[in-house]
């Protein structure tokens, strides 16, 4: 697909920590809910008038993953400095074969070629973003293997998401609202991280806030860890039944 090839060229030049300028609208999971993405653009404005930072999970669960990812990649190719796409835990081969994107591609196109093109592209998408040097954005959360943003910049991201390690943690981890320190995640990948670790990471890297997605929050966003972490979720009525 020519669109994926053009997008690869753009993504391959971007850092693992993508520098983003404000003002920018930060969005969470979309999960194939194309009509809700259209409503988001209707409310917030469309590129290039509005800058966007999407924090991953564009596909799976919803019924129109192809439409969502195709539009977002097309906007990225057309306005590369206005649209930032980050990788989510669903932007990989293994997860999309279970949660709908693979099946949607084969059903609509009769083969897996479109799925293969997009999952190859997913390997190139940056892992994190940094808004005005102060708001660290990513899909999941922190990692015990990462102390600084430079640690992230050194990662080799152009591969299928590993089952463990720092790149995996960035896409899978969650903030823990109660416990301090690190604890195992019930997701089977990544970690839960406490308020103490958030404060340490923010102080060490001279940040003001961590913006992340990955978890359903009923009002669309939720502050945690003394307002140092904000979770953004942009798929209303998730799976067409959750009522968020």
PDB file of C-alpha atoms in Angstrom:
ATOM      1  CA  UNK A   1       0.000   0.000   0.000  1.00  0.00           C
ATOM      2  CA  UNK A   2       1.439   3.352  -1.061  1.00  0.00           C
ATOM      3  CA  UNK A   3      -0.124   5.089   1.967  1.00  0.00           C
ATOM      4  CA  UNK A   4       1.699   2.786   4.392  1.00  0.00           C
ATOM      5  CA  UNK A   5       4.983   3.208   2.516  1.00  0.00           C
ATOM      6  CA  UNK A   6       4.719   7.004   2.715  1.00  0.00           C
ATOM      7  CA  UNK A   7       3.840   6.811   6.398  1.00  0.00           C
ATOM      8  CA  UNK A   8       6.819   4.531   7.084  1.00  0.00           C
ATOM      9  CA  UNK A   9       9.134   7.165   5.608  1.00  0.00           C
ATOM     10  CA  UNK A  10       7.702   9.779   7.957  1.00  0.00           C
ATOM     11  CA  UNK A  11       7.631   7.615  11.087  1.00  0.00           C
ATOM     12  CA  UNK A  12      11.148   6.303  10.509  1.00  0.00           C
ATOM     13  CA  UNK A  13      12.484   9.858  10.848  1.00  0.00           C
ATOM     14  CA  UNK A  14      10.705  10.466  14.154  1.00  0.00           C
ATOM     15  CA  UNK A  15      12.276   9.843  17.538  1.00  0.00           C
ATOM     16  CA  UNK A  16      11.013   7.358  20.111  1.00  0.00           C
ATOM     17  CA  UNK A  17      10.185  10.525  22.066  1.00  0.00           C
ATOM     18  CA  UNK A  18       8.316  12.641  19.522  1.00  0.00           C
ATOM     19  CA  UNK A  19       8.604  16.387  20.206  1.00  0.00           C
ATOM     20  CA  UNK A  20       5.186  18.070  19.998  1.00  0.00           C
ATOM     21  CA  UNK A  21       4.335  21.768  20.098  1.00  0.00           C
ATOM     22  CA  UNK A  22       1.335  23.278  21.866  1.00  0.00           C
ATOM     23  CA  UNK A  23      -1.501  23.983  21.397  1.00  0.00           C
ATOM     24  CA  UNK A  24      -2.444  20.367  20.753  1.00  0.00           C
ATOM     25  CA  UNK A  25      -5.523  18.224  21.407  1.00  0.00           C
ATOM     26  CA  UNK A  26      -4.522  14.989  23.167  1.00  0.00           C
ATOM     27  CA  UNK A  27      -6.683  11.928  22.481  1.00  0.00           C
ATOM     28  CA  UNK A  28      -6.844   8.429  23.928  1.00  0.00           C
ATOM     29  CA  UNK A  29      -8.071   5.090  22.594  1.00  0.00           C
ATOM     30  CA  UNK A  30     -10.300   5.129  19.490  1.00  0.00           C
ATOM     31  CA  UNK A  31     -10.669   1.350  18.961  1.00  0.00           C
ATOM     32  CA  UNK A  32     -12.310   1.316  15.560  1.00  0.00           C
ATOM     33  CA  UNK A  33     -15.160   3.682  16.509  1.00  0.00           C
ATOM     34  CA  UNK A  34     -15.074   5.736  13.322  1.00  0.00           C
ATOM     35  CA  UNK A  35     -18.251   7.745  13.913  1.00  0.00           C
ATOM     36  CA  UNK A  36     -16.949   8.821  17.320  1.00  0.00           C
ATOM     37  CA  UNK A  37     -13.670   9.896  15.712  1.00  0.00           C
ATOM     38  CA  UNK A  38     -15.707  12.030  13.306  1.00  0.00           C
ATOM     39  CA  UNK A  39     -17.570  13.534  16.259  1.00  0.00           C
ATOM     40  CA  UNK A  40     -14.237  14.287  17.939  1.00  0.00           C
ATOM     41  CA  UNK A  41     -13.093  16.199  14.849  1.00  0.00           C
ATOM     42  CA  UNK A  42     -16.441  17.996  14.717  1.00  0.00           C
ATOM     43  CA  UNK A  43     -15.986  19.220  18.297  1.00  0.00           C
ATOM     44  CA  UNK A  44     -12.234  19.892  18.384  1.00  0.00           C
ATOM     45  CA  UNK A  45     -11.655  20.840  14.730  1.00  0.00           C
ATOM     46  CA  UNK A  46      -9.810  18.985  12.005  1.00  0.00           C
ATOM     47  CA  UNK A  47      -6.176  19.116  10.954  1.00  0.00           C
ATOM     48  CA  UNK A  48      -4.489  21.352   9.959  1.00  0.00           C
ATOM     49  CA  UNK A  49      -6.555  23.902  11.915  1.00  0.00           C
ATOM     50  CA  UNK A  50      -6.211  21.796  15.073  1.00  0.00           C
ATOM     51  CA  UNK A  51      -3.083  19.890  16.079  1.00  0.00           C
ATOM     52  CA  UNK A  52      -3.650  16.368  17.395  1.00  0.00           C
ATOM     53  CA  UNK A  53      -1.711  13.865  19.480  1.00  0.00           C
ATOM     54  CA  UNK A  54      -3.251  10.374  19.485  1.00  0.00           C
ATOM     55  CA  UNK A  55      -1.927   7.982  22.117  1.00  0.00           C
ATOM     56  CA  UNK A  56      -2.587   4.652  20.403  1.00  0.00           C
ATOM     57  CA  UNK A  57      -5.140   1.845  20.166  1.00  0.00           C
ATOM     58  CA  UNK A  58      -6.707   2.867  16.876  1.00  0.00           C
ATOM     59  CA  UNK A  59      -7.863  -0.631  15.946  1.00  0.00           C
ATOM     60  CA  UNK A  60      -9.687  -3.657  17.424  1.00  0.00           C
ATOM     61  CA  UNK A  61     -12.926  -3.913  19.409  1.00  0.00           C
ATOM     62  CA  UNK A  62     -14.933  -1.502  17.191  1.00  0.00           C
ATOM     63  CA  UNK A  63     -16.420  -2.306  13.794  1.00  0.00           C
ATOM     64  CA  UNK A  64     -14.519   0.220  11.644  1.00  0.00           C
ATOM     65  CA  UNK A  65     -10.851  -0.161  12.498  1.00  0.00           C
ATOM     66  CA  UNK A  66      -9.829   0.048   8.836  1.00  0.00           C
ATOM     67  CA  UNK A  67     -11.601   3.371   8.382  1.00  0.00           C
ATOM     68  CA  UNK A  68     -10.089   4.772  11.594  1.00  0.00           C
ATOM     69  CA  UNK A  69      -6.489   3.780  10.916  1.00  0.00           C
ATOM     70  CA  UNK A  70      -6.659   4.723   7.236  1.00  0.00           C
ATOM     71  CA  UNK A  71      -7.965   8.208   7.982  1.00  0.00           C
ATOM     72  CA  UNK A  72      -5.453   8.842  10.768  1.00  0.00           C
ATOM     73  CA  UNK A  73      -2.504   7.614   8.700  1.00  0.00           C
ATOM     74  CA  UNK A  74      -3.681   9.692   5.738  1.00  0.00           C
ATOM     75  CA  UNK A  75      -3.871  12.779   7.960  1.00  0.00           C
ATOM     76  CA  UNK A  76      -0.393  12.001   9.290  1.00  0.00           C
ATOM     77  CA  UNK A  77       0.985  11.782   5.747  1.00  0.00           C
ATOM     78  CA  UNK A  78      -0.797  14.989   4.690  1.00  0.00           C
ATOM     79  CA  UNK A  79       0.018  16.993   7.838  1.00  0.00           C
ATOM     80  CA  UNK A  80       3.046  15.310   9.449  1.00  0.00           C
ATOM     81  CA  UNK A  81       3.823  18.237  11.758  1.00  0.00           C
ATOM     82  CA  UNK A  82       0.185  18.702  12.803  1.00  0.00           C
ATOM     83  CA  UNK A  83      -0.707  15.089  13.611  1.00  0.00           C
ATOM     84  CA  UNK A  84       1.226  12.882  16.018  1.00  0.00           C
ATOM     85  CA  UNK A  85       0.425   9.183  16.266  1.00  0.00           C
ATOM     86  CA  UNK A  86       1.847   7.052  19.076  1.00  0.00           C
ATOM     87  CA  UNK A  87       1.786   3.286  19.302  1.00  0.00           C
ATOM     88  CA  UNK A  88      -0.662   1.475  21.564  1.00  0.00           C
ATOM     89  CA  UNK A  89      -0.586  -2.081  22.839  1.00  0.00           C
ATOM     90  CA  UNK A  90      -3.129  -3.067  20.155  1.00  0.00           C
ATOM     91  CA  UNK A  91      -0.866  -1.884  17.328  1.00  0.00           C
ATOM     92  CA  UNK A  92       0.806  -5.257  16.895  1.00  0.00           C
ATOM     93  CA  UNK A  93       0.295  -8.550  15.106  1.00  0.00           C
ATOM     94  CA  UNK A  94      -0.538 -10.778  18.050  1.00  0.00           C
ATOM     95  CA  UNK A  95      -3.254  -8.616  19.627  1.00  0.00           C
ATOM     96  CA  UNK A  96      -4.974  -7.690  16.351  1.00  0.00           C
ATOM     97  CA  UNK A  97      -5.358 -11.354  15.471  1.00  0.00           C
ATOM     98  CA  UNK A  98      -7.475 -11.809  18.603  1.00  0.00           C
ATOM     99  CA  UNK A  99      -9.489  -8.616  19.034  1.00  0.00           C
ATOM    100  CA  UNK A 100     -10.917  -7.932  15.607  1.00  0.00           C
ATOM    101  CA  UNK A 101      -8.659  -6.038  13.220  1.00  0.00           C
ATOM    102  CA  UNK A 102      -7.381  -9.135  11.430  1.00  0.00           C
ATOM    103  CA  UNK A 103     -10.896 -10.521  11.024  1.00  0.00           C
ATOM    104  CA  UNK A 104     -12.203  -7.160   9.789  1.00  0.00           C
ATOM    105  CA  UNK A 105      -9.471  -6.948   7.131  1.00  0.00           C
ATOM    106  CA  UNK A 106     -10.035 -10.478   5.848  1.00  0.00           C
ATOM    107  CA  UNK A 107     -13.805 -10.024   5.845  1.00  0.00           C
ATOM    108  CA  UNK A 108     -13.740  -6.717   3.944  1.00  0.00           C
ATOM    109  CA  UNK A 109     -10.884  -7.496   1.531  1.00  0.00           C
ATOM    110  CA  UNK A 110     -10.970 -11.274   1.227  1.00  0.00           C
ATOM    111  CA  UNK A 111      -7.352 -11.705   2.335  1.00  0.00           C
ATOM    112  CA  UNK A 112      -4.871 -10.502   4.966  1.00  0.00           C
ATOM    113  CA  UNK A 113      -2.822  -8.158   2.767  1.00  0.00           C
ATOM    114  CA  UNK A 114      -4.214  -4.948   4.265  1.00  0.00           C
ATOM    115  CA  UNK A 115      -3.659  -6.310   7.778  1.00  0.00           C
ATOM    116  CA  UNK A 116      -0.061  -7.193   6.897  1.00  0.00           C
ATOM    117  CA  UNK A 117       0.591  -3.710   5.491  1.00  0.00           C
ATOM    118  CA  UNK A 118      -0.742  -1.969   8.571  1.00  0.00           C
ATOM    119  CA  UNK A 119       0.901  -4.244  11.121  1.00  0.00           C
ATOM    120  CA  UNK A 120       4.248  -3.699   9.376  1.00  0.00           C
ATOM    121  CA  UNK A 121       3.580   0.043   9.626  1.00  0.00           C
ATOM    122  CA  UNK A 122       2.764  -0.239  13.337  1.00  0.00           C
ATOM    123  CA  UNK A 123       6.380  -1.243  14.007  1.00  0.00           C
ATOM    124  CA  UNK A 124       7.504   2.236  12.907  1.00  0.00           C
ATOM    125  CA  UNK A 125       5.123   4.327  15.038  1.00  0.00           C
ATOM    126  CA  UNK A 126       6.849   6.297  17.848  1.00  0.00           C
ATOM    127  CA  UNK A 127       6.429   5.030  21.402  1.00  0.00           C
ATOM    128  CA  UNK A 128       6.026   8.330  23.267  1.00  0.00           C
ATOM    129  CA  UNK A 129       5.557  12.061  22.824  1.00  0.00           C
ATOM    130  CA  UNK A 130       6.712  15.157  24.684  1.00  0.00           C
ATOM    131  CA  UNK A 131       4.569  18.292  24.547  1.00  0.00           C
ATOM    132  CA  UNK A 132       6.612  21.482  24.961  1.00  0.00           C
ATOM    133  CA  UNK A 133       9.201  19.521  26.923  1.00  0.00           C
ATOM    134  CA  UNK A 134       6.801  19.161  29.869  1.00  0.00           C
ATOM    135  CA  UNK A 135       3.918  16.750  29.182  1.00  0.00           C
ATOM    136  CA  UNK A 136       5.145  13.198  28.646  1.00  0.00           C
ATOM    137  CA  UNK A 137       2.584  11.241  26.630  1.00  0.00           C
ATOM    138  CA  UNK A 138       2.337   7.562  25.865  1.00  0.00           C
ATOM    139  CA  UNK A 139      -0.193   4.771  25.684  1.00  0.00           C
ATOM    140  CA  UNK A 140       0.495   2.802  28.851  1.00  0.00           C
ATOM    141  CA  UNK A 141       2.885   3.888  31.570  1.00  0.00           C
ATOM    142  CA  UNK A 142       6.262   3.730  33.239  1.00  0.00           C
ATOM    143  CA  UNK A 143       8.826   0.941  33.262  1.00  0.00           C
ATOM    144  CA  UNK A 144      11.315  -0.197  35.925  1.00  0.00           C
ATOM    145  CA  UNK A 145      13.874  -0.357  33.092  1.00  0.00           C
ATOM    146  CA  UNK A 146      13.506   3.335  32.215  1.00  0.00           C
ATOM    147  CA  UNK A 147      14.733   6.241  34.349  1.00  0.00           C
ATOM    148  CA  UNK A 148      15.034   8.962  31.734  1.00  0.00           C
ATOM    149  CA  UNK A 149      13.683  10.030  28.374  1.00  0.00           C
ATOM    150  CA  UNK A 150      17.104   9.292  26.917  1.00  0.00           C
ATOM    151  CA  UNK A 151      16.622   5.638  27.896  1.00  0.00           C
ATOM    152  CA  UNK A 152      13.522   5.636  25.679  1.00  0.00           C
ATOM    153  CA  UNK A 153      15.316   7.367  22.810  1.00  0.00           C
ATOM    154  CA  UNK A 154      17.866   4.544  22.740  1.00  0.00           C
ATOM    155  CA  UNK A 155      15.290   1.738  22.304  1.00  0.00           C
ATOM    156  CA  UNK A 156      15.003  -0.153  19.024  1.00  0.00           C
ATOM    157  CA  UNK A 157      11.270   0.183  18.378  1.00  0.00           C
ATOM    158  CA  UNK A 158      11.020  -1.080  14.800  1.00  0.00           C
ATOM    159  CA  UNK A 159       9.809  -4.566  15.658  1.00  0.00           C
ATOM    160  CA  UNK A 160       6.751  -6.430  16.909  1.00  0.00           C
ATOM    161  CA  UNK A 161       5.993  -5.292  20.445  1.00  0.00           C
ATOM    162  CA  UNK A 162       7.980  -7.554  22.818  1.00  0.00           C
ATOM    163  CA  UNK A 163       6.180  -9.590  25.482  1.00  0.00           C
ATOM    164  CA  UNK A 164       8.334  -7.980  28.170  1.00  0.00           C
ATOM    165  CA  UNK A 165      10.918  -5.263  28.639  1.00  0.00           C
ATOM    166  CA  UNK A 166      10.847  -1.460  28.460  1.00  0.00           C
ATOM    167  CA  UNK A 167       9.076  -1.084  25.098  1.00  0.00           C
ATOM    168  CA  UNK A 168       6.371  -3.469  26.296  1.00  0.00           C
ATOM    169  CA  UNK A 169       5.979  -1.617  29.606  1.00  0.00           C
ATOM    170  CA  UNK A 170       5.491   1.758  27.912  1.00  0.00           C
ATOM    171  CA  UNK A 171       2.492   0.328  26.049  1.00  0.00           C
ATOM    172  CA  UNK A 172       1.002  -1.839  28.814  1.00  0.00           C
ATOM    173  CA  UNK A 173       1.632  -0.358  32.286  1.00  0.00           C
ATOM    174  CA  UNK A 174      -0.989   1.364  34.473  1.00  0.00           C
ATOM    175  CA  UNK A 175      -0.864   3.818  37.387  1.00  0.00           C
ATOM    176  CA  UNK A 176      -1.874   2.272  40.708  1.00  0.00           C
ATOM    177  CA  UNK A 177      -4.246   4.523  42.672  1.00  0.00           C
ATOM    178  CA  UNK A 178      -3.361   2.974  46.038  1.00  0.00           C
ATOM    179  CA  UNK A 179      -0.084   1.072  46.253  1.00  0.00           C
ATOM    180  CA  UNK A 180       3.391   2.562  46.056  1.00  0.00           C
ATOM    181  CA  UNK A 181       6.272   1.163  44.041  1.00  0.00           C
ATOM    182  CA  UNK A 182       6.039  -1.505  41.358  1.00  0.00           C
ATOM    183  CA  UNK A 183       3.584  -4.365  41.310  1.00  0.00           C
ATOM    184  CA  UNK A 184       2.631  -7.009  38.784  1.00  0.00           C
ATOM    185  CA  UNK A 185      -0.131  -6.159  36.337  1.00  0.00           C
ATOM    186  CA  UNK A 186      -3.221  -8.333  35.994  1.00  0.00           C
ATOM    187  CA  UNK A 187      -2.996  -7.678  32.242  1.00  0.00           C
ATOM    188  CA  UNK A 188      -0.130 -10.149  31.983  1.00  0.00           C
ATOM    189  CA  UNK A 189       2.218  -7.500  30.576  1.00  0.00           C
ATOM    190  CA  UNK A 190       3.681  -4.290  31.955  1.00  0.00           C
ATOM    191  CA  UNK A 191       3.476  -3.162  35.590  1.00  0.00           C
ATOM    192  CA  UNK A 192       1.372  -1.119  37.962  1.00  0.00           C
ATOM    193  CA  UNK A 193       3.307   1.917  39.202  1.00  0.00           C
ATOM    194  CA  UNK A 194       2.673   3.953  42.336  1.00  0.00           C
ATOM    195  CA  UNK A 195       2.467   7.682  42.980  1.00  0.00           C
ATOM    196  CA  UNK A 196       6.021   7.692  44.334  1.00  0.00           C
ATOM    197  CA  UNK A 197       7.362   6.422  41.007  1.00  0.00           C
ATOM    198  CA  UNK A 198       5.363   9.016  39.064  1.00  0.00           C
ATOM    199  CA  UNK A 199       6.778  11.818  41.192  1.00  0.00           C
ATOM    200  CA  UNK A 200      10.323  10.456  40.863  1.00  0.00           C
ATOM    201  CA  UNK A 201      10.095  10.161  37.064  1.00  0.00           C
ATOM    202  CA  UNK A 202       8.577  13.624  36.670  1.00  0.00           C
ATOM    203  CA  UNK A 203      11.200  15.224  38.904  1.00  0.00           C
ATOM    204  CA  UNK A 204      14.125  13.411  37.264  1.00  0.00           C
ATOM    205  CA  UNK A 205      13.019  14.419  33.753  1.00  0.00           C
ATOM    206  CA  UNK A 206      11.827  17.963  34.597  1.00  0.00           C
ATOM    207  CA  UNK A 207       8.246  17.251  33.524  1.00  0.00           C
ATOM    208  CA  UNK A 208       4.922  18.657  34.705  1.00  0.00           C
ATOM    209  CA  UNK A 209       2.540  15.792  33.870  1.00  0.00           C
ATOM    210  CA  UNK A 210       2.147  12.354  32.307  1.00  0.00           C
ATOM    211  CA  UNK A 211      -0.705  11.944  29.805  1.00  0.00           C
ATOM    212  CA  UNK A 212      -1.652   8.388  28.915  1.00  0.00           C
ATOM    213  CA  UNK A 213      -4.535   6.279  27.605  1.00  0.00           C
ATOM    214  CA  UNK A 214      -5.064   2.487  27.861  1.00  0.00           C
ATOM    215  CA  UNK A 215      -7.806   2.456  30.535  1.00  0.00           C
ATOM    216  CA  UNK A 216     -11.519   3.130  30.234  1.00  0.00           C
ATOM    217  CA  UNK A 217     -12.510   6.164  32.322  1.00  0.00           C
ATOM    218  CA  UNK A 218     -16.184   7.022  32.496  1.00  0.00           C
ATOM    219  CA  UNK A 219     -15.896  10.792  31.946  1.00  0.00           C
ATOM    220  CA  UNK A 220     -13.340  10.621  29.129  1.00  0.00           C
ATOM    221  CA  UNK A 221     -10.419  11.650  31.326  1.00  0.00           C
ATOM    222  CA  UNK A 222      -9.331  11.095  34.913  1.00  0.00           C
ATOM    223  CA  UNK A 223      -6.579  12.631  37.040  1.00  0.00           C
ATOM    224  CA  UNK A 224      -4.462  10.476  39.356  1.00  0.00           C
ATOM    225  CA  UNK A 225      -1.340  10.660  41.499  1.00  0.00           C
ATOM    226  CA  UNK A 226      -1.985  14.207  42.755  1.00  0.00           C
ATOM    227  CA  UNK A 227      -2.984  15.303  39.242  1.00  0.00           C
ATOM    228  CA  UNK A 228       0.428  14.313  37.869  1.00  0.00           C
ATOM    229  CA  UNK A 229      -1.085  11.565  35.690  1.00  0.00           C
ATOM    230  CA  UNK A 230      -4.104  12.046  33.434  1.00  0.00           C
ATOM    231  CA  UNK A 231      -5.744   9.110  31.663  1.00  0.00           C
ATOM    232  CA  UNK A 232      -7.575  10.004  28.437  1.00  0.00           C
ATOM    233  CA  UNK A 233     -10.034   7.609  26.781  1.00  0.00           C
ATOM    234  CA  UNK A 234     -11.664   8.706  23.520  1.00  0.00           C
ATOM    235  CA  UNK A 235     -13.972   5.781  22.676  1.00  0.00           C
ATOM    236  CA  UNK A 236     -17.384   6.715  24.139  1.00  0.00           C
ATOM    237  CA  UNK A 237     -19.785   3.862  24.896  1.00  0.00           C
ATOM    238  CA  UNK A 238     -16.798   1.556  24.466  1.00  0.00           C
ATOM    239  CA  UNK A 239     -17.638  -1.667  22.628  1.00  0.00           C
ATOM    240  CA  UNK A 240     -21.083  -0.119  22.087  1.00  0.00           C
ATOM    241  CA  UNK A 241     -22.183  -1.161  25.580  1.00  0.00           C
ATOM    242  CA  UNK A 242     -19.996   0.342  28.360  1.00  0.00           C
ATOM    243  CA  UNK A 243     -21.897   3.615  28.745  1.00  0.00           C
ATOM    244  CA  UNK A 244     -18.804   5.775  29.303  1.00  0.00           C
TER     245      UNK A 244
END
